[in-house]
XYZ file of C-alpha atoms in Angstrom:
212
model
C 281.613 116.425 -51.433
C 278.596 117.407 -53.526
C 278.772 120.210 -56.074
C 276.976 122.862 -54.058
C 279.158 122.655 -50.907
C 282.282 122.491 -53.118
C 281.217 125.645 -54.965
C 280.715 127.334 -51.634
C 284.132 126.168 -50.454
C 285.780 127.372 -53.681
C 284.180 130.767 -53.296
C 285.471 131.000 -49.690
C 288.941 129.931 -50.677
C 289.018 132.433 -53.501
C 288.036 135.248 -51.143
C 290.654 134.098 -48.649
C 293.433 134.115 -51.156
C 292.321 137.506 -52.399
C 292.787 138.802 -48.879
C 296.135 136.996 -48.342
C 297.632 137.834 -51.778
C 299.998 140.537 -50.407
C 301.642 138.001 -48.031
C 301.952 135.316 -50.740
C 305.157 136.795 -52.180
C 307.129 136.895 -48.920
C 310.682 135.726 -49.743
C 310.902 133.054 -47.069
C 307.486 131.669 -47.878
C 308.425 131.434 -51.495
C 311.865 129.937 -50.887
C 310.797 127.157 -48.515
C 307.245 126.384 -49.577
C 306.681 127.214 -53.234
C 310.046 127.293 -55.038
C 310.929 123.560 -54.740
C 307.783 122.379 -56.642
C 308.169 125.299 -59.095
C 311.726 124.117 -59.892
C 310.396 120.587 -60.584
C 307.699 121.888 -62.890
C 310.193 124.030 -64.812
C 312.418 121.021 -65.321
C 309.497 118.903 -66.622
C 308.455 121.677 -69.033
C 312.044 122.177 -70.250
C 312.347 118.500 -71.027
C 309.033 118.470 -72.911
C 309.732 121.659 -74.877
C 306.177 122.789 -74.633
C 305.315 125.973 -76.560
C 301.761 126.682 -75.357
C 301.523 126.432 -71.517
C 298.900 127.173 -68.905
C 299.676 127.513 -65.180
C 296.459 126.694 -63.301
C 295.762 128.376 -59.918
C 298.689 130.637 -60.698
C 298.328 132.834 -57.645
C 300.415 136.007 -57.923
C 302.070 134.636 -61.041
C 305.541 133.749 -59.785
C 305.681 130.417 -61.603
C 303.978 131.753 -64.764
C 306.488 134.575 -64.891
C 309.408 132.176 -64.405
C 308.105 130.007 -67.256
C 307.913 133.022 -69.555
C 311.384 134.281 -68.616
C 313.253 130.974 -68.475
C 311.554 128.927 -71.196
C 310.263 131.612 -73.589
C 307.179 129.687 -74.806
C 305.085 131.008 -77.665
C 302.074 131.291 -75.330
C 301.899 131.330 -71.519
C 298.706 131.688 -69.565
C 298.275 132.222 -65.829
C 294.813 131.146 -64.678
C 293.340 131.762 -61.243
C 289.983 132.443 -59.554
C 291.173 135.175 -57.189
C 290.917 138.771 -58.371
C 293.429 139.787 -55.707
C 296.000 137.247 -56.844
C 295.485 138.188 -60.510
C 295.900 141.866 -59.740
C 299.357 141.189 -58.335
C 300.115 138.836 -61.232
C 299.251 141.532 -63.811
C 301.562 143.960 -62.021
C 304.339 141.322 -62.182
C 304.271 140.698 -65.920
C 302.604 142.021 -69.026
C 303.971 139.205 -71.185
C 301.859 136.448 -69.473
C 298.181 136.296 -70.436
C 296.221 136.332 -67.153
C 292.781 134.707 -67.086
C 290.112 134.227 -64.428
C 288.660 130.712 -64.478
C 288.272 127.585 -62.370
C 290.446 124.526 -62.983
C 287.383 122.518 -63.898
C 286.221 124.912 -66.665
C 289.192 126.260 -68.564
C 288.756 128.926 -71.258
C 290.666 126.990 -73.939
C 289.518 125.042 -76.986
C 290.059 121.321 -77.264
C 293.735 120.518 -77.911
C 294.786 124.174 -77.608
C 297.759 123.641 -75.289
C 301.027 121.680 -75.088
C 301.289 121.650 -71.326
C 299.155 122.260 -68.229
C 300.748 122.626 -64.806
C 299.553 123.370 -61.297
C 301.343 123.605 -57.954
C 300.151 123.746 -54.343
C 296.443 123.992 -55.254
C 295.267 120.592 -56.431
C 293.951 119.725 -52.992
C 291.168 122.328 -53.430
C 290.095 121.163 -56.945
C 287.377 118.753 -57.962
C 290.258 116.498 -58.859
C 288.700 114.071 -61.356
C 286.962 116.977 -63.126
C 290.044 119.101 -63.246
C 292.214 116.322 -64.744
C 289.561 115.583 -67.314
C 289.606 119.268 -68.234
C 293.377 119.273 -68.448
C 293.127 116.288 -70.811
C 290.604 118.066 -72.950
C 292.612 121.200 -73.507
C 295.875 119.364 -74.265
C 296.996 118.420 -77.746
C 297.984 114.762 -78.315
C 301.388 114.291 -76.691
C 300.652 117.174 -74.292
C 302.096 117.167 -70.791
C 300.408 117.606 -67.456
C 302.379 118.182 -64.270
C 300.703 118.363 -60.872
C 302.639 119.127 -57.716
C 300.389 118.600 -54.742
C 300.634 118.092 -50.968
C 300.548 114.363 -50.215
C 301.000 112.800 -46.805
C 303.701 110.156 -46.321
C 301.639 108.545 -43.533
C 298.287 107.027 -44.669
C 296.897 107.251 -41.158
C 297.186 111.051 -41.330
C 294.975 111.175 -44.446
C 291.346 111.465 -43.454
C 288.728 110.373 -46.014
C 288.003 113.201 -48.443
C 284.329 113.456 -47.502
C 285.354 114.458 -43.951
C 286.994 117.676 -45.021
C 286.795 120.373 -47.733
C 290.133 119.457 -49.293
C 291.916 116.207 -50.181
C 295.641 115.511 -50.428
C 295.892 112.333 -52.589
C 298.331 109.537 -51.932
C 300.733 108.571 -54.692
C 298.462 105.590 -55.513
C 295.407 107.832 -55.659
C 297.190 110.294 -57.916
C 298.178 107.537 -60.366
C 294.551 106.290 -60.426
C 293.288 109.841 -61.010
C 295.705 110.434 -63.909
C 294.877 107.116 -65.509
C 291.134 107.705 -65.030
C 291.442 110.994 -66.897
C 293.252 109.303 -69.832
C 296.867 110.143 -69.068
C 299.928 107.929 -69.343
C 302.101 108.525 -66.301
C 305.733 109.291 -67.119
C 307.088 110.271 -63.707
C 306.113 110.546 -60.021
C 308.309 111.353 -57.118
C 308.604 113.373 -53.915
C 309.845 116.958 -54.159
C 312.915 117.548 -52.043
C 311.950 119.903 -49.211
C 313.247 120.959 -45.745
C 313.140 118.240 -43.057
C 310.271 119.954 -41.230
C 307.980 119.086 -44.134
C 308.720 115.372 -43.925
C 305.214 114.346 -42.752
C 303.235 116.105 -45.441
C 305.356 116.813 -48.509
C 304.967 117.644 -52.180
C 304.415 114.894 -54.684
C 304.855 115.684 -58.351
C 303.050 113.510 -60.878
C 303.691 113.975 -64.602
C 301.535 112.508 -67.352
C 301.234 112.646 -71.083
C 298.131 112.599 -73.334
C 298.395 109.787 -75.793
C 299.234 110.847 -79.325
C 296.621 108.327 -80.540
C 293.837 110.288 -78.823
């Protein structure tokens, strides 16, 4: 997809999520759809002991707020493009720093963060550009964790140019991470209810080389 159509898509998606923000926090939706990958990201961050963390496409801030409450980092940022989502996020927590920005152009200096995470949104990003940006803002040794929808059946995955979003296969995710300069430390399927067995969450965790 070229830059102009993607920008149009991103604007449309941002408006859609601004409209849907009130429904995003429904308990059943959170329990069955969003909490499993959130749990995986929390575990990865706890093992890494990151102190400066950004949650990209944070939505209404549920994961960002959990990171702040459970891990107590020195700095935690929730970044999203939707004003509606960010309005709910700001009402949720005053301890998280909420910022409006796209994944491909983050408002952080080079090497400013110890960890960057994103869940359930990577399929809408310009994926190579977003991962390069994550690499830029991470300090050497910094962690990136991406939980994304990824089909288990290759024949269900249409080529990315046929649609406005793309759910990468495990192999594609590894290639994207390596192309951005990350060393992959873990990749596995997120345990979810059986009715999500065709398209499920894949979490990929990488580290920025300390020699960078």
